[in-house]
Amino acid sequence: MSGIAGIVDLRGVAYPLYYALHALQHRGQEAAGISTFDGRDFHIHKGSGQLSEVFNEDELSRLLGNVGVGQVLYTQKAHRGRPENIQPLNFSFQGHTLSITVSAALINRESLRCEYEGKGHIFSTTTNAELIAAILAHELIAGADAETAFVNTIQKLNGAYAGVAVLDSALYAFRDPLGTKPLCFGTTDTGYVVASESVALDILSGKFKGDVKPGELLIISDTGVSHRQVQESEHKAYCVFEYVYTARPDSVIDGVLVYDARRKIGACLAKNPPKADLVSPVPDSGTAFATGYASASGIPYTEGLLKNRYVGRTFIMPAQSLRENAVKMKLNPVRRHISGKSVVLVDDSIVRGTTSLRIVDMVKDFGAAEVHLRIGSTPIVSPCYFGVDLPTREELIANGRDVEQIRDEIHATTLEYVSTEDLVKSVGIPKEDLCMACSCGAYPLEIPSECGCCKRKITNIK
């Protein structure tokens, strides 16, 4: 997953990058890093933990320069716990300087890694960022100009990715041709911003200019801003989970305000409401769904659960034991609101089911007579290969179980998921342009270990 940002600003970029990454903290809480370039040298600071744990005023004051990139990191299990993987990564070779950070899940990473090891590259991390840097370096050393080097590199990648890089003082941003990873750009009074979500622009009082188009290379240099379409696909594969869970509700992702999509999903869930006393979200990601549900059903919206703001997202905590222990730290029922009441709880998704079970049991322990669970996603039955760290099929509670069996497992009085049709309608993007593989197993790219693929045709543009 991860959140990335790249900024050009005449007043310096250290603090703008910090604020932009703060707006993206929900996308990664394991580590954070910022790299800046002053025209001659890179300045970098990074470390494990949330942004406020990694940076202080002294560190930021040492990050000099008018262009830079940064990341808040969330890594998949296979690459977790390696400090060398914390991005950005900086390189210097044959007169070139490069700083790069990506949010990427490459299907062909192993074959590319083997290819470039065969060409003499020695990798010191397991990141896709270093792999992409190796390809870029190879292209530049072979004589390509910077833009051509990026074009040739991008056309070798197969998977979901969004990246920002500083190469020889210019800022480059690129996005996979299916648009699976979000990336947008905008302007401030004194510069330019590229970031995973539009909220990073909002915190900087920036003006949203648009999304980096799927398959596009964006270049910001002394000569201005240029856009180059590198690849095209007839149909996209925008990640539906961005609209259900990953993105902040106040973000605009590919033209869709996430809050509006979630509110519409909530309204769809209320077509056949139970007899209940109140509708409560599982905060925070369930809030927009619950407001839509309450409005459509006429059942009063009341917060039956309150969130401790100092506990991060349990879904992106790296170990299941941490997720389970964090539930009571994160959420506390309001006894007077729910005791003796029939409660509709609205949440974004059920993955393993362990967290939902604990929440339902906790609400019942605080006196709720009934707990009706409503879910803003379709049942998740397949793993994700594109950066959302969903577990194996065996760990997914919806794999091999129907809704009634899931309801029984998590101790809910009733359970309903949004339908695929209502989910697509609420997001407002055609189904053929969404990646919904986690709920149907039809992947938009060929996955070697999977037979259920609905492969999009990608065309390289020279």
Coordinates of C-alpha atoms in Angstrom, one line a residue:
M1 CA 0.0 0.0 0.0
S2 CA 2.1 2.9 1.3
G3 CA 1.7 6.6 0.7
I4 CA 4.1 8.6 -1.5
A5 CA 4.7 12.3 -2.3
G6 CA 7.0 14.3 -4.4
I7 CA 7.2 18.1 -4.2
V8 CA 8.9 21.0 -6.0
D9 CA 8.8 24.2 -4.0
L10 CA 10.9 27.3 -4.2
R11 CA 10.6 27.8 -0.4
G12 CA 12.0 24.4 0.4
V13 CA 10.3 21.0 0.5
A14 CA 11.1 19.4 3.9
Y15 CA 8.1 20.8 5.7
P16 CA 5.6 20.5 2.8
L17 CA 6.7 16.8 2.4
Y18 CA 6.2 16.2 6.1
Y19 CA 2.7 17.7 6.0
A20 CA 1.8 15.8 2.8
L21 CA 2.9 12.5 4.3
H22 CA 1.0 13.4 7.5
A23 CA -2.2 13.5 5.4
L24 CA -1.2 10.1 4.0
Q25 CA -0.3 8.4 7.3
H26 CA -3.3 6.1 7.1
R27 CA -1.6 4.4 4.1
G28 CA 1.4 3.2 6.1
Q29 CA 2.5 3.3 9.7
E30 CA 5.6 1.1 9.8
A31 CA 8.2 3.6 8.7
A32 CA 8.7 7.0 7.1
G33 CA 11.3 8.8 5.1
I34 CA 12.0 12.0 3.2
S35 CA 14.8 12.8 0.7
T36 CA 15.6 16.3 -0.6
F37 CA 17.9 17.6 -3.2
D38 CA 19.7 21.0 -3.0
G39 CA 21.0 21.1 -6.6
R40 CA 24.2 19.3 -5.6
D41 CA 23.6 16.8 -2.8
F42 CA 20.8 14.7 -1.4
H43 CA 19.7 15.0 2.2
I44 CA 17.8 12.1 3.7
H45 CA 16.3 11.0 6.9
K46 CA 14.1 7.9 7.5
G47 CA 13.3 5.4 10.2
S48 CA 10.9 2.9 11.6
G49 CA 7.6 4.2 13.2
Q50 CA 5.0 6.8 12.4
L51 CA 5.9 10.1 10.9
S52 CA 5.9 12.0 14.2
E53 CA 8.2 9.3 15.7
V54 CA 10.7 9.6 12.9
F55 CA 10.9 13.3 12.4
N56 CA 11.4 16.4 14.6
E57 CA 12.2 20.0 13.9
D58 CA 15.9 19.5 13.9
E59 CA 15.8 16.7 11.4
L60 CA 13.5 18.6 9.1
S61 CA 15.7 21.7 9.2
R62 CA 18.6 19.6 7.9
L63 CA 16.6 18.5 4.8
L64 CA 17.7 21.3 2.4
G65 CA 16.5 21.7 -1.2
N66 CA 13.7 22.7 -3.4
V67 CA 12.7 19.2 -4.7
G68 CA 12.2 16.0 -2.9
V69 CA 10.2 12.8 -2.3
G70 CA 8.9 10.9 0.7
Q71 CA 7.0 7.9 1.8
V72 CA 5.0 6.5 4.7
L73 CA 5.6 2.8 4.5
Y74 CA 3.5 -0.3 4.7
T75 CA 5.2 -3.5 3.5
Q76 CA 3.9 -7.0 2.7
K77 CA 4.7 -9.8 5.0
A78 CA 7.6 -11.2 2.9
H79 CA 9.6 -8.0 3.1
R80 CA 8.7 -6.7 6.6
G81 CA 11.1 -5.9 9.3
R82 CA 14.0 -4.9 7.0
P83 CA 15.3 -1.4 7.9
E84 CA 17.2 -1.3 4.6
N85 CA 13.8 -1.4 2.8
I86 CA 12.7 2.0 4.2
Q87 CA 12.3 4.5 1.4
P88 CA 13.2 6.8 -0.3
L89 CA 16.4 5.1 -1.7
N90 CA 19.2 7.3 -3.0
F91 CA 21.8 6.5 -5.6
S92 CA 24.7 8.2 -7.3
F93 CA 26.2 6.8 -10.5
Q94 CA 28.2 8.1 -13.5
G95 CA 27.3 11.8 -12.8
H96 CA 23.6 11.1 -12.1
T97 CA 21.8 11.4 -8.8
L98 CA 18.6 9.6 -8.1
S99 CA 16.1 9.4 -5.3
I100 CA 13.1 7.2 -5.7
T101 CA 10.1 5.9 -3.7
V102 CA 7.3 3.7 -5.0
S103 CA 4.2 2.0 -3.9
A104 CA 4.4 -1.1 -6.1
A105 CA 3.5 -4.8 -6.4
L106 CA 5.2 -6.1 -9.5
I107 CA 4.1 -9.5 -10.9
N108 CA 7.4 -9.8 -12.8
R109 CA 9.7 -8.7 -10.0
E110 CA 11.6 -12.0 -9.7
S111 CA 12.2 -12.3 -13.4
L112 CA 13.4 -8.7 -13.6
R113 CA 15.6 -9.1 -10.6
C114 CA 17.2 -12.2 -12.1
E115 CA 17.7 -10.3 -15.4
Y116 CA 19.5 -7.4 -13.8
E117 CA 21.5 -9.6 -11.4
G118 CA 22.7 -11.2 -14.6
K119 CA 23.8 -7.8 -15.9
G120 CA 25.9 -7.3 -12.8
H121 CA 23.6 -5.4 -10.4
I122 CA 23.9 -6.3 -6.7
F123 CA 20.7 -5.6 -4.8
S124 CA 20.9 -4.5 -1.1
T125 CA 17.2 -4.4 -0.5
T126 CA 14.1 -6.5 -1.5
T127 CA 12.2 -3.4 -2.6
N128 CA 10.6 -2.7 -6.0
A129 CA 12.1 0.8 -5.7
E130 CA 15.7 -0.5 -6.0
L131 CA 14.7 -2.8 -8.8
I132 CA 13.2 0.1 -10.8
A133 CA 16.3 2.2 -9.9
A134 CA 18.5 -0.6 -11.3
I135 CA 16.6 -0.6 -14.6
L136 CA 16.7 3.2 -14.8
A137 CA 20.5 3.2 -14.2
H138 CA 21.0 0.6 -16.8
E139 CA 19.1 2.7 -19.4
L140 CA 21.0 5.8 -18.5
I141 CA 24.4 4.2 -18.6
A142 CA 23.5 2.7 -22.0
G143 CA 23.1 6.3 -23.3
A144 CA 19.3 7.0 -23.0
D145 CA 18.2 10.5 -22.0
A146 CA 16.3 10.8 -18.7
E147 CA 12.8 10.8 -20.2
T148 CA 13.6 7.8 -22.5
A149 CA 15.1 6.0 -19.6
F150 CA 11.9 6.3 -17.6
V151 CA 9.8 5.3 -20.6
N152 CA 11.9 2.2 -21.3
T153 CA 11.8 1.3 -17.6
I154 CA 8.1 1.7 -17.1
Q155 CA 7.4 -0.5 -20.2
K156 CA 9.3 -3.3 -18.5
L157 CA 7.1 -3.3 -15.4
N158 CA 4.1 -5.6 -15.0
G159 CA 1.9 -5.0 -12.0
A160 CA 0.4 -2.2 -9.9
Y161 CA 2.6 0.7 -9.1
A162 CA 2.9 4.4 -8.5
G163 CA 6.2 6.2 -8.1
V164 CA 7.9 9.5 -7.6
A165 CA 11.6 10.1 -8.2
V166 CA 14.1 13.0 -8.3
L167 CA 16.6 12.4 -11.1
D168 CA 19.3 15.2 -11.6
S169 CA 17.0 17.8 -10.0
A170 CA 13.8 17.1 -12.0
L171 CA 10.8 15.4 -10.4
Y172 CA 9.3 12.4 -12.2
A173 CA 6.0 10.7 -11.4
F174 CA 4.6 7.6 -13.0
R175 CA 1.6 5.3 -12.6
D176 CA 0.7 1.8 -13.8
P177 CA -1.4 1.6 -17.0
L178 CA -4.4 0.0 -15.2
G179 CA -4.5 2.8 -12.6
T180 CA -4.6 0.3 -9.8
K181 CA -2.5 2.5 -7.6
P182 CA -3.8 6.1 -7.1
L183 CA -1.7 9.1 -7.8
C184 CA -2.7 12.8 -8.3
F185 CA -1.0 16.1 -8.8
G186 CA -1.6 19.8 -8.2
T187 CA 0.0 23.2 -7.6
T188 CA 0.7 25.5 -4.7
D189 CA 1.6 29.2 -4.8
T190 CA 5.3 28.3 -5.1
G191 CA 5.4 24.8 -6.6
Y192 CA 4.0 21.5 -7.5
V193 CA 2.8 18.4 -5.6
V194 CA 2.4 14.8 -6.6
A195 CA 0.8 12.5 -4.0
S196 CA -1.1 9.3 -3.5
E197 CA -4.3 11.1 -2.5
S198 CA -5.7 14.6 -2.9
V199 CA -5.8 15.2 0.8
A200 CA -2.0 15.8 0.6
L201 CA -2.8 18.8 -1.6
D202 CA -5.5 20.0 0.8
I203 CA -3.2 20.1 3.8
L204 CA -0.8 22.3 1.7
S205 CA -3.6 24.6 0.5
G206 CA -2.8 23.4 -3.0
K207 CA -5.0 23.3 -6.1
F208 CA -5.9 19.9 -7.4
K209 CA -5.1 19.6 -11.1
G210 CA -6.0 16.0 -11.7
D211 CA -5.0 12.5 -11.5
V212 CA -1.8 11.2 -13.0
K213 CA -3.4 9.2 -15.8
P214 CA -2.9 5.5 -15.9
G215 CA 0.2 4.8 -17.9
E216 CA 1.4 8.4 -17.8
L217 CA 4.8 9.8 -17.0
L218 CA 4.7 13.3 -15.4
I219 CA 7.9 15.4 -15.5
I220 CA 8.4 18.6 -13.5
S221 CA 11.6 20.5 -14.3
D222 CA 13.0 23.9 -14.8
T223 CA 11.3 24.1 -18.2
G224 CA 7.8 23.4 -16.7
V225 CA 5.5 20.4 -16.5
S226 CA 5.2 17.8 -19.3
H227 CA 2.9 14.8 -19.6
R228 CA 3.8 11.7 -21.6
Q229 CA 1.5 8.8 -22.2
V230 CA 3.8 5.7 -21.9
Q231 CA 1.2 2.9 -22.0
E232 CA -2.5 2.5 -22.6
S233 CA -5.1 -0.1 -21.7
E234 CA -8.6 -0.2 -23.1
H235 CA -10.0 -1.0 -19.7
K236 CA -8.6 0.1 -16.3
A237 CA -8.4 -1.8 -13.0
Y238 CA -9.0 0.9 -10.4
C239 CA -8.8 -0.8 -7.0
V240 CA -12.3 -1.0 -5.5
F241 CA -10.8 -1.4 -2.0
E242 CA -9.6 2.3 -2.2
Y243 CA -13.2 3.4 -2.2
V244 CA -14.2 0.9 0.5
Y245 CA -11.3 1.1 2.9
T246 CA -7.9 2.3 2.0
A247 CA -8.3 6.0 1.0
R248 CA -9.3 8.7 3.3
P249 CA -13.0 9.6 2.9
D250 CA -12.2 13.2 2.0
S251 CA -10.0 12.2 -0.9
V252 CA -10.9 12.3 -4.5
I253 CA -9.7 9.2 -6.3
D254 CA -10.0 9.2 -10.1
G255 CA -12.8 11.6 -10.0
V256 CA -14.8 10.0 -7.2
L257 CA -15.1 11.6 -3.7
V258 CA -14.6 8.6 -1.5
Y259 CA -17.0 9.9 1.2
D260 CA -19.8 10.1 -1.3
A261 CA -19.2 6.6 -2.6
R262 CA -19.2 5.2 1.0
R263 CA -22.4 7.1 1.9
K264 CA -24.1 5.7 -1.2
I265 CA -23.0 2.1 -0.3
G266 CA -24.4 2.6 3.2
A267 CA -27.8 3.7 1.7
C268 CA -27.8 0.6 -0.5
L269 CA -27.2 -1.6 2.6
A270 CA -30.4 -0.1 4.1
K271 CA -32.8 -1.5 1.5
N272 CA -34.2 -4.1 4.0
P273 CA -33.3 -2.7 7.5
P274 CA -34.0 -4.7 10.6
K275 CA -36.1 -3.3 13.5
A276 CA -33.4 -1.5 15.4
D277 CA -32.9 1.3 17.8
L278 CA -29.7 2.8 16.4
V279 CA -27.2 2.8 13.6
S280 CA -23.5 2.9 14.7
P281 CA -20.4 2.9 12.7
V282 CA -17.3 0.9 13.5
P283 CA -15.1 4.0 13.5
D284 CA -13.5 5.5 11.6
S285 CA -13.8 3.7 8.3
G286 CA -17.4 2.7 8.9
T287 CA -18.6 6.3 9.6
A288 CA -19.5 7.4 6.0
F289 CA -21.3 4.0 5.4
A290 CA -23.3 4.4 8.6
T291 CA -24.4 8.0 7.8
G292 CA -25.8 6.7 4.5
Y293 CA -27.5 3.8 6.2
A294 CA -29.1 5.9 8.9
S295 CA -30.4 8.5 6.4
A296 CA -31.9 5.8 4.1
S297 CA -33.3 3.6 6.8
G298 CA -34.7 6.3 9.1
I299 CA -33.0 4.6 12.1
P300 CA -31.2 7.2 14.3
Y301 CA -27.4 7.5 13.9
T302 CA -25.8 7.2 17.3
E303 CA -22.2 6.4 18.1
G304 CA -22.2 3.1 20.0
L305 CA -18.4 2.7 19.7
L306 CA -15.8 5.4 20.3
K307 CA -12.3 5.3 19.0
N308 CA -9.1 6.0 20.8
R309 CA -7.4 8.3 18.3
Y310 CA -3.9 7.3 19.4
V311 CA -4.2 3.7 18.1
G312 CA -3.5 3.1 14.4
R313 CA -5.3 1.0 11.9
T314 CA -5.6 -2.6 13.0
F315 CA -5.9 -3.9 9.4
I316 CA -2.4 -2.7 8.5
M317 CA -0.7 -3.8 11.7
P318 CA 1.9 -6.4 10.7
A319 CA 0.9 -9.3 13.0
Q320 CA -2.5 -10.9 13.7
S321 CA -1.8 -10.9 17.5
L322 CA -1.3 -7.1 17.3
R323 CA -4.5 -6.6 15.4
E324 CA -6.4 -8.7 18.0
N325 CA -5.0 -7.0 21.0
A326 CA -5.5 -3.6 19.5
V327 CA -9.3 -3.9 19.2
K328 CA -10.0 -3.1 22.8
M329 CA -7.3 -0.5 22.8
K330 CA -8.8 1.1 19.8
L331 CA -12.6 0.9 20.4
N332 CA -14.7 1.3 23.5
P333 CA -18.5 0.8 23.5
V334 CA -20.7 3.5 25.0
R335 CA -22.8 1.4 27.4
R336 CA -25.6 3.9 27.9
H337 CA -26.1 4.1 24.1
I338 CA -26.3 0.4 23.5
S339 CA -27.4 -1.4 26.6
G340 CA -30.7 -3.2 26.0
K341 CA -30.8 -1.9 22.4
S342 CA -30.9 -3.5 19.0
V343 CA -27.9 -2.1 17.2
V344 CA -27.0 -1.9 13.5
L345 CA -23.2 -1.9 13.3
V346 CA -21.8 -0.7 9.9
D347 CA -18.2 -1.6 8.9
D348 CA -16.2 -1.5 5.7
S349 CA -15.1 -5.1 5.4
I350 CA -14.6 -8.5 7.0
V351 CA -11.2 -10.1 6.2
R352 CA -10.3 -12.8 8.6
G353 CA -13.3 -12.3 10.8
T354 CA -11.3 -12.1 14.1
T355 CA -11.7 -8.4 14.5
S356 CA -15.5 -8.5 13.7
L357 CA -16.0 -11.3 16.2
R358 CA -14.3 -9.4 18.9
I359 CA -16.3 -6.2 18.1
V360 CA -19.6 -8.0 18.1
D361 CA -18.8 -9.9 21.3
M362 CA -17.7 -6.6 23.0
V363 CA -20.9 -4.8 22.0
K364 CA -22.9 -7.7 23.4
D365 CA -20.9 -7.7 26.6
F366 CA -21.8 -4.1 27.1
G367 CA -25.5 -5.0 27.0
A368 CA -26.7 -4.8 23.4
A369 CA -29.7 -7.0 22.9
E370 CA -29.0 -7.6 19.1
V371 CA -26.1 -6.8 16.8
H372 CA -26.9 -6.5 13.1
L373 CA -23.7 -6.2 11.1
R374 CA -23.7 -4.5 7.7
I375 CA -20.6 -4.5 5.5
G376 CA -19.7 -2.0 2.8
S377 CA -17.7 -4.4 0.7
T378 CA -18.6 -7.7 -1.0
P379 CA -17.3 -10.9 0.7
I380 CA -13.5 -11.1 0.3
V381 CA -12.7 -14.6 -1.0
S382 CA -9.3 -14.2 -2.8
P383 CA -5.9 -12.7 -1.9
C384 CA -4.6 -9.5 -3.5
Y385 CA -1.5 -9.5 -5.6
F386 CA -1.4 -5.7 -6.1
G387 CA -0.4 -4.3 -2.8
V388 CA -3.3 -4.7 -0.4
D389 CA -2.0 -7.3 2.1
L390 CA -5.0 -9.6 2.2
P391 CA -4.1 -13.0 3.6
T392 CA -4.2 -16.4 2.0
R393 CA -7.5 -18.0 0.9
E394 CA -7.4 -20.3 4.0
E395 CA -7.3 -17.3 6.3
L396 CA -10.2 -15.4 4.6
I397 CA -13.4 -16.1 6.5
A398 CA -15.6 -15.7 3.4
N399 CA -13.6 -18.4 1.5
G400 CA -15.8 -21.5 1.4
R401 CA -18.4 -20.1 3.7
D402 CA -21.8 -18.6 2.9
V403 CA -23.1 -15.4 4.6
E404 CA -25.1 -17.4 7.2
Q405 CA -22.0 -19.4 8.2
I406 CA -20.0 -16.2 8.5
R407 CA -22.7 -14.7 10.6
D408 CA -22.6 -17.7 12.9
E409 CA -18.8 -17.5 13.2
I410 CA -18.8 -13.8 14.2
H411 CA -21.8 -14.1 16.6
A412 CA -23.9 -11.4 14.8
T413 CA -27.7 -11.5 15.0
T414 CA -27.9 -10.8 11.3
L415 CA -25.2 -10.1 8.6
E416 CA -25.5 -8.5 5.2
Y417 CA -22.9 -7.4 2.6
V418 CA -23.4 -4.9 -0.1
S419 CA -24.1 -6.5 -3.5
T420 CA -21.6 -6.3 -6.3
E421 CA -24.2 -4.3 -8.4
D422 CA -24.8 -1.8 -5.6
L423 CA -21.1 -1.4 -4.9
V424 CA -20.3 -0.7 -8.5
K425 CA -23.2 1.7 -8.8
S426 CA -22.1 3.6 -5.7
V427 CA -18.5 4.0 -6.8
G428 CA -19.7 5.2 -10.1
I429 CA -17.0 3.6 -12.2
P430 CA -17.9 0.9 -14.8
K431 CA -17.3 -2.7 -13.5
E432 CA -15.0 -3.4 -16.4
D433 CA -12.7 -0.6 -15.1
L434 CA -12.5 -1.8 -11.5
C435 CA -10.3 -4.4 -9.9
M436 CA -12.6 -6.6 -7.8
A437 CA -10.4 -9.6 -7.8
C438 CA -10.5 -9.9 -4.0
S439 CA -14.3 -10.7 -4.2
C440 CA -14.4 -12.7 -7.4
G441 CA -10.9 -14.1 -8.2
A442 CA -10.9 -12.5 -11.7
Y443 CA -7.5 -10.7 -11.8
P444 CA -6.8 -7.9 -14.3
L445 CA -3.3 -9.3 -15.0
E446 CA -2.1 -12.9 -15.4
I447 CA -1.0 -14.2 -12.0
P448 CA 1.2 -17.4 -12.4
S449 CA -0.4 -19.1 -9.4
E450 CA -4.0 -18.2 -10.3
C451 CA -6.3 -19.5 -13.1
G452 CA -9.0 -16.8 -12.7
C453 CA -7.8 -13.9 -14.8
C454 CA -9.5 -11.3 -16.8
K455 CA -6.4 -9.9 -18.4
R456 CA -6.4 -6.3 -19.8
K457 CA -4.5 -5.6 -23.0
I458 CA -1.7 -3.1 -22.4
T459 CA -0.1 -1.2 -25.3
N460 CA 3.3 0.5 -25.2
I461 CA 3.5 3.9 -26.7
K462 CA 6.9 5.0 -28.2

